[in-house]
Amino acid sequence: MSSERLAALLDEYADLEKRLADPAIHADQAVARRVGRRYAELVPLHKAAGELAQARADLAAARELAGEDSSFAAEAESIAVTLPALEERLAELLIPRDPHDAKDVIVEIKAGEGGEESALFAGDLLRMYTRYAERRGWLVEVIDAQDSDLGGVKDVSLAIKTKGVPEGGNGVWSRLKWEGGVHRVQRVPVTESQGRIHTSAAGVLVLPEAEDVDVTIDPNDLRIDVFRSSGPGGQSVNTTDSAVRITHVPTGIVVSCQNEKSQLQNREQAMRILRARLLAAAQEQADAAASDARKAQVRTVDRSERIRTYNFPQNRITDHRIGYTAYNLDLALAGDLDGVLDALAEADRAARLSGDTELTRR
């Protein structure tokens, strides 16, 4: 256990507590939210350190009193038994955590191989994440969506947010950060007349939503084009050029939005996605020497590079990275994702405790 790191974090906690007690900080809600999130992250550490310090003080006092009164010997022994668990908890909290854990996210879901069936499955994933967010009390905002002819989605971007400051600094990213990758489905498509099982896939990309302070964008680096919005099959749904395409020239990142009725609104939504993508790109560059869970997200929708399989005939959901399998696919698609997400979180915790920064993969 690093006493220097513990002392530094407790000092930071005390400083943040003072800042939040100052009414002036609330004049800038963005700063107040950022400070509040960091404070919430350190609350469990402060509590664990206090409990351990108190237990050690109680143990010392009981042992001292046991010299005069033997009845305190049993109390000292019972206190001593609790110390290993308290020390382990504090040691776990001292392991550097993902700096984005408290953040909200932008989720992008794209249909891939499988044609219309893939678009229908992408729609299933959209509903799954929306229902899971509702269970957690999170807010969901569809930023942009391109529907398919049969009611699926070709491409959708949505923002998922916590209400207020997340408890313990565990925001949406801390739960959904492992969802990025290729999701494979095995089922009989509605378009299949002979009852044969088909395999198709959809890609999911999860990005921590960037704040203005996270990413600096030079307006001169942007090329902004406007065009007419279109619906399924290319049918015009807008008679004005309100859709916006933003190209970040230095990186080549392109973002398009057409859901809103005004060009200004579409531009604002596109900039949100662009900031998130630039933040993820900057993180990848910073971590270029060591792979991590975010870097491992698959950007192409190739069925062979899947992270998870949804098998409808067997009602089975399998996460291939950790060997997790459950036969409750119907519940998972209805938003009951805690089983697989808890398993992923536990695998990550075990990896971090062992000094491995990459989630176990198969």
Coordinates of C-alpha atoms in Angstrom, one line a residue:
M1 CA 0.0 0.0 0.0
S2 CA 1.5 3.3 -1.0
S3 CA 1.3 5.7 1.9
E4 CA 2.4 8.6 -0.3
R5 CA -0.4 8.0 -2.8
L6 CA -2.9 7.6 0.0
A7 CA -1.8 10.9 1.6
A8 CA -1.9 12.7 -1.8
L9 CA -5.5 11.4 -2.5
L10 CA -6.7 12.3 1.0
D11 CA -5.3 15.8 0.6
E12 CA -7.1 16.1 -2.8
Y13 CA -10.3 15.0 -1.1
A14 CA -10.0 17.7 1.5
D15 CA -9.3 20.3 -1.1
L16 CA -12.3 19.3 -3.2
E17 CA -14.5 19.3 -0.1
K18 CA -13.4 22.9 0.6
R19 CA -14.1 23.9 -3.1
L20 CA -17.6 22.4 -3.1
A21 CA -18.4 24.2 0.2
D22 CA -17.6 27.6 -1.5
P23 CA -20.8 28.9 -3.1
A24 CA -18.8 30.6 -5.8
I25 CA -18.0 27.3 -7.5
H26 CA -21.7 26.9 -8.5
A27 CA -21.5 30.0 -10.7
D28 CA -20.0 27.7 -13.3
Q29 CA -22.0 24.5 -13.5
A30 CA -19.5 22.7 -15.7
V31 CA -16.7 23.2 -13.2
A32 CA -19.0 22.3 -10.2
R33 CA -20.1 19.1 -12.0
R34 CA -16.5 18.2 -12.8
V35 CA -15.3 18.8 -9.2
G36 CA -18.4 17.0 -7.8
R37 CA -17.6 13.9 -9.9
R38 CA -14.0 13.8 -8.7
Y39 CA -15.1 14.3 -5.1
A40 CA -17.6 11.4 -5.5
E41 CA -14.8 9.2 -6.8
L42 CA -12.7 9.8 -3.7
V43 CA -15.6 9.4 -1.1
P44 CA -15.2 5.6 -0.9
L45 CA -11.4 5.9 -0.5
H46 CA -11.8 8.5 2.3
K47 CA -14.4 6.3 4.0
A48 CA -12.2 3.2 3.8
A49 CA -9.1 5.0 5.0
G50 CA -11.0 6.4 8.0
E51 CA -12.5 3.0 8.9
L52 CA -9.0 1.4 8.8
A53 CA -7.4 4.1 10.8
Q54 CA -10.2 3.8 13.4
A55 CA -9.8 0.1 13.6
R56 CA -6.1 0.3 14.1
A57 CA -6.6 2.9 16.8
D58 CA -9.2 0.7 18.5
L59 CA -6.9 -2.3 18.3
A60 CA -4.0 -0.4 19.9
A61 CA -6.3 0.8 22.7
A62 CA -7.7 -2.6 23.4
R63 CA -4.3 -4.2 23.5
E64 CA -3.1 -1.5 25.9
L65 CA -6.1 -2.0 28.2
A66 CA -5.7 -5.8 28.0
G67 CA -2.6 -5.5 30.2
E68 CA -4.8 -4.2 33.0
D69 CA -8.1 -6.1 32.2
S70 CA -8.0 -9.4 30.4
S71 CA -11.5 -8.9 29.1
F72 CA -10.1 -6.5 26.5
A73 CA -7.9 -9.3 25.0
A74 CA -11.0 -10.8 23.3
E75 CA -12.0 -7.4 21.9
A76 CA -8.5 -6.9 20.6
E77 CA -8.6 -10.3 18.9
S78 CA -12.0 -9.5 17.2
I79 CA -10.8 -6.2 16.0
A80 CA -7.6 -7.7 14.6
V81 CA -9.6 -10.2 12.5
T82 CA -11.3 -7.3 10.6
L83 CA -8.0 -5.6 9.6
P84 CA -7.1 -7.7 6.6
A85 CA -10.4 -7.1 4.9
L86 CA -10.2 -3.3 5.5
E87 CA -6.6 -3.3 4.3
E88 CA -7.6 -5.2 1.1
R89 CA -10.5 -2.8 0.4
L90 CA -8.2 0.2 0.8
A91 CA -5.5 -1.3 -1.4
E92 CA -8.1 -2.0 -4.1
L93 CA -9.3 1.6 -4.0
L94 CA -5.7 2.8 -4.3
I95 CA -5.3 1.1 -7.7
P96 CA -5.4 3.8 -10.3
R97 CA -8.9 3.7 -11.8
D98 CA -10.1 4.5 -15.3
P99 CA -10.1 8.3 -15.5
H100 CA -13.3 8.3 -17.5
D101 CA -15.4 6.1 -15.1
A102 CA -17.5 9.1 -13.9
K103 CA -18.3 10.3 -17.4
D104 CA -21.5 10.0 -19.5
V105 CA -21.2 8.2 -22.8
I106 CA -22.1 8.4 -26.5
V107 CA -23.0 5.0 -27.9
E108 CA -22.9 4.4 -31.7
I109 CA -24.6 1.3 -33.1
K110 CA -24.1 0.4 -36.8
A111 CA -25.7 -2.4 -38.8
G112 CA -23.1 -4.6 -40.5
E113 CA -23.1 -7.8 -42.4
G114 CA -26.5 -9.4 -42.8
G115 CA -28.4 -6.7 -44.6
E116 CA -31.9 -5.9 -43.3
E117 CA -31.5 -8.5 -40.6
S118 CA -28.4 -6.7 -39.2
A119 CA -30.4 -3.5 -39.1
L120 CA -33.2 -5.2 -37.2
F121 CA -30.6 -6.5 -34.7
A122 CA -29.0 -3.1 -34.4
G123 CA -32.5 -1.9 -33.4
D124 CA -32.7 -4.7 -30.8
L125 CA -29.4 -3.5 -29.3
L126 CA -30.7 0.1 -29.2
R127 CA -33.8 -1.0 -27.3
M128 CA -31.6 -3.2 -25.0
Y129 CA -29.3 -0.3 -24.0
T130 CA -32.3 2.1 -23.7
R131 CA -34.1 -0.3 -21.3
Y132 CA -31.0 -0.9 -19.3
A133 CA -30.5 2.9 -18.9
E134 CA -34.1 3.2 -17.8
R135 CA -33.5 0.5 -15.1
R136 CA -30.5 2.5 -13.8
G137 CA -32.4 5.8 -13.8
W138 CA -30.2 7.2 -16.6
L139 CA -31.3 9.7 -19.3
V140 CA -31.2 8.6 -23.0
E141 CA -31.0 11.1 -25.8
V142 CA -31.0 10.0 -29.5
I143 CA -28.5 12.3 -31.2
D144 CA -28.9 11.0 -34.8
A145 CA -30.5 7.9 -36.4
Q146 CA -30.9 6.4 -39.8
D147 CA -33.8 3.9 -39.9
S148 CA -34.1 0.9 -42.2
D149 CA -37.1 0.0 -44.3
L150 CA -38.3 -2.8 -42.0
G151 CA -38.1 -0.8 -38.7
G152 CA -34.5 -1.5 -37.8
V153 CA -31.7 1.1 -37.6
K154 CA -28.8 1.4 -40.0
D155 CA -26.9 3.8 -37.8
V156 CA -27.8 5.4 -34.5
S157 CA -25.9 7.6 -32.0
L158 CA -27.3 8.2 -28.6
A159 CA -26.1 10.0 -25.4
I160 CA -26.6 8.2 -22.1
K161 CA -26.3 10.3 -18.9
T162 CA -26.6 10.0 -15.2
K163 CA -28.8 12.3 -13.3
G164 CA -26.6 14.6 -11.2
V165 CA -23.3 13.4 -9.8
P166 CA -22.8 9.6 -10.0
E167 CA -22.4 7.8 -6.6
G168 CA -18.9 6.8 -5.9
G169 CA -17.8 8.3 -9.3
N170 CA -19.3 5.3 -11.1
G171 CA -20.9 6.9 -14.1
V172 CA -22.3 5.4 -17.3
W173 CA -18.8 4.7 -18.7
S174 CA -17.9 2.5 -15.7
R175 CA -20.8 0.1 -16.7
L176 CA -20.9 0.3 -20.5
K177 CA -17.2 0.8 -21.5
W178 CA -16.9 -2.9 -22.4
E179 CA -19.8 -2.9 -24.8
G180 CA -17.7 -1.6 -27.7
G181 CA -17.1 -4.2 -30.4
V182 CA -18.9 -6.6 -32.7
H183 CA -22.1 -8.2 -31.4
R184 CA -23.2 -11.3 -33.3
V185 CA -26.8 -12.6 -33.6
Q186 CA -27.9 -16.1 -34.6
R187 CA -31.6 -16.5 -35.3
V188 CA -34.2 -17.0 -38.0
P189 CA -34.7 -13.6 -39.7
V190 CA -38.2 -12.3 -40.4
T191 CA -37.2 -12.3 -44.0
E192 CA -36.3 -16.0 -44.1
S193 CA -39.1 -18.1 -45.6
Q194 CA -37.6 -21.5 -45.0
G195 CA -36.9 -21.2 -41.2
R196 CA -33.1 -21.3 -41.5
I197 CA -30.9 -19.8 -38.8
H198 CA -28.8 -16.9 -40.1
T199 CA -25.8 -15.2 -38.5
S200 CA -25.4 -11.4 -38.8
A201 CA -23.7 -8.7 -36.8
A202 CA -23.9 -5.1 -35.6
G203 CA -21.1 -2.9 -34.4
V204 CA -21.2 -0.9 -31.1
L205 CA -18.8 1.9 -30.2
V206 CA -18.9 3.4 -26.7
L207 CA -17.2 6.8 -26.1
P208 CA -16.9 8.8 -23.0
E209 CA -18.6 12.1 -23.7
A210 CA -16.0 14.8 -23.8
E211 CA -16.5 18.2 -22.1
D212 CA -15.1 21.4 -23.6
V213 CA -12.1 21.3 -21.2
D214 CA -11.2 17.8 -22.4
V215 CA -10.7 18.6 -26.1
T216 CA -9.6 21.8 -27.8
I217 CA -10.9 22.1 -31.4
D218 CA -9.5 24.7 -33.7
P219 CA -12.4 26.0 -35.9
N220 CA -9.9 26.3 -38.8
D221 CA -9.4 22.5 -38.6
L222 CA -13.1 21.9 -39.5
R223 CA -14.7 21.5 -42.9
I224 CA -18.5 21.8 -42.6
D225 CA -20.8 20.7 -45.3
V226 CA -24.6 20.9 -45.4
F227 CA -27.0 18.7 -47.3
R228 CA -30.6 17.6 -47.4
S229 CA -31.7 15.1 -44.9
S230 CA -33.1 11.8 -46.2
G231 CA -35.1 8.9 -44.7
P232 CA -35.3 5.2 -45.4
G233 CA -34.6 4.4 -49.0
G234 CA -33.3 7.8 -49.7
Q235 CA -36.8 9.4 -49.6
S236 CA -36.5 13.1 -48.8
V237 CA -37.8 14.1 -45.3
N238 CA -36.6 17.6 -45.3
T239 CA -36.9 20.3 -48.0
T240 CA -34.0 22.4 -46.7
D241 CA -30.3 21.8 -46.4
S242 CA -30.3 21.3 -42.6
A243 CA -28.2 18.1 -42.3
V244 CA -24.6 18.8 -41.3
R245 CA -21.4 16.9 -42.1
I246 CA -18.3 17.9 -40.1
T247 CA -14.8 16.8 -41.2
H248 CA -11.9 17.2 -38.7
V249 CA -9.2 17.7 -41.3
P250 CA -6.1 16.8 -39.2
T251 CA -7.5 13.4 -38.2
G252 CA -9.9 12.7 -41.1
I253 CA -12.8 12.0 -38.6
V254 CA -16.1 12.6 -40.3
V255 CA -19.4 13.1 -38.3
S256 CA -22.9 13.6 -39.8
C257 CA -26.1 14.6 -38.1
Q258 CA -29.6 15.1 -39.7
N259 CA -32.1 14.3 -37.0
E260 CA -32.8 17.9 -36.0
K261 CA -34.8 20.4 -38.0
S262 CA -32.3 23.2 -37.9
Q263 CA -28.8 23.3 -39.3
L264 CA -27.6 24.8 -36.0
Q265 CA -29.0 22.0 -33.9
N266 CA -27.5 19.4 -36.2
R267 CA -24.1 21.1 -36.0
E268 CA -24.2 21.2 -32.2
Q269 CA -25.0 17.4 -32.0
A270 CA -22.3 16.6 -34.6
M271 CA -19.8 18.6 -32.5
R272 CA -20.7 16.5 -29.4
I273 CA -19.9 13.3 -31.3
L274 CA -16.7 14.8 -32.8
R275 CA -15.4 15.8 -29.3
A276 CA -16.0 12.3 -28.0
R277 CA -14.2 10.7 -30.9
L278 CA -11.3 13.1 -30.6
L279 CA -11.1 12.4 -26.8
A280 CA -11.0 8.6 -27.6
A281 CA -8.4 9.1 -30.3
A282 CA -6.2 11.2 -27.9
Q283 CA -6.5 8.5 -25.2
E284 CA -5.5 5.8 -27.7
Q285 CA -2.4 7.8 -28.7
A286 CA -1.5 8.3 -25.0
D287 CA -1.9 4.5 -24.4
A288 CA -0.2 3.4 -27.6
A289 CA 2.5 1.5 -25.7
A290 CA -0.1 -0.5 -23.7
S291 CA -3.4 -1.9 -25.0
D292 CA -6.5 -1.3 -22.9
A293 CA -10.2 -2.0 -23.0
R294 CA -11.0 1.0 -25.1
K295 CA -8.4 0.4 -27.7
A296 CA -9.7 -3.1 -28.2
Q297 CA -13.1 -1.9 -29.4
V298 CA -13.6 -3.2 -32.9
R299 CA -14.3 -0.4 -35.5
T300 CA -15.3 -2.8 -38.3
V301 CA -18.4 -4.9 -38.3
D302 CA -16.8 -8.3 -39.2
R303 CA -18.7 -11.3 -37.8
S304 CA -15.3 -13.1 -37.0
E305 CA -14.2 -10.3 -34.6
R306 CA -17.2 -10.6 -32.3
I307 CA -17.1 -9.9 -28.5
R308 CA -20.6 -11.3 -27.8
T309 CA -23.1 -13.7 -29.4
Y310 CA -26.8 -13.6 -29.0
N311 CA -28.3 -17.1 -29.9
F312 CA -32.1 -16.9 -30.1
P313 CA -32.8 -20.7 -30.6
Q314 CA -30.9 -21.5 -27.3
N315 CA -32.0 -18.2 -25.6
R316 CA -28.2 -17.9 -24.9
I317 CA -26.0 -14.8 -24.5
T318 CA -22.2 -15.5 -24.5
D319 CA -19.4 -13.0 -23.9
H320 CA -16.3 -14.4 -25.6
R321 CA -13.8 -12.3 -23.7
I322 CA -14.4 -13.8 -20.3
G323 CA -16.2 -17.1 -21.2
Y324 CA -19.5 -15.9 -19.7
T325 CA -22.6 -17.7 -20.8
A326 CA -26.2 -17.4 -19.6
Y327 CA -29.5 -18.7 -20.9
N328 CA -31.5 -15.6 -20.3
L329 CA -31.2 -13.8 -23.6
D330 CA -34.8 -12.6 -23.5
L331 CA -34.2 -10.9 -20.2
A332 CA -30.9 -9.4 -21.4
L333 CA -32.6 -7.9 -24.5
A334 CA -35.3 -6.5 -22.1
G335 CA -32.5 -4.5 -20.3
D336 CA -31.4 -7.0 -17.7
L337 CA -27.7 -6.7 -18.4
D338 CA -26.3 -6.7 -14.9
G339 CA -25.3 -10.4 -15.1
V340 CA -22.9 -10.0 -18.0
L341 CA -21.8 -6.5 -16.9
D342 CA -21.0 -7.6 -13.4
A343 CA -19.0 -10.5 -14.7
L344 CA -17.0 -8.1 -16.9
A345 CA -16.5 -5.7 -14.0
E346 CA -15.2 -8.5 -11.8
A347 CA -12.8 -9.7 -14.5
D348 CA -11.5 -6.2 -14.8
R349 CA -11.1 -5.9 -11.0
A350 CA -9.2 -9.1 -10.9
A351 CA -7.0 -8.0 -13.8
R352 CA -6.2 -4.7 -12.1
L353 CA -5.4 -6.4 -8.8
S354 CA -2.9 -8.7 -10.6
G355 CA -1.3 -5.7 -12.3
D356 CA -2.8 -6.5 -15.8
T357 CA -4.4 -3.5 -17.4
E358 CA -6.2 -5.4 -20.2
L359 CA -9.5 -7.2 -19.7
T360 CA -9.0 -10.9 -20.2
R361 CA -9.9 -11.9 -23.8
R362 CA -10.4 -15.1 -25.8

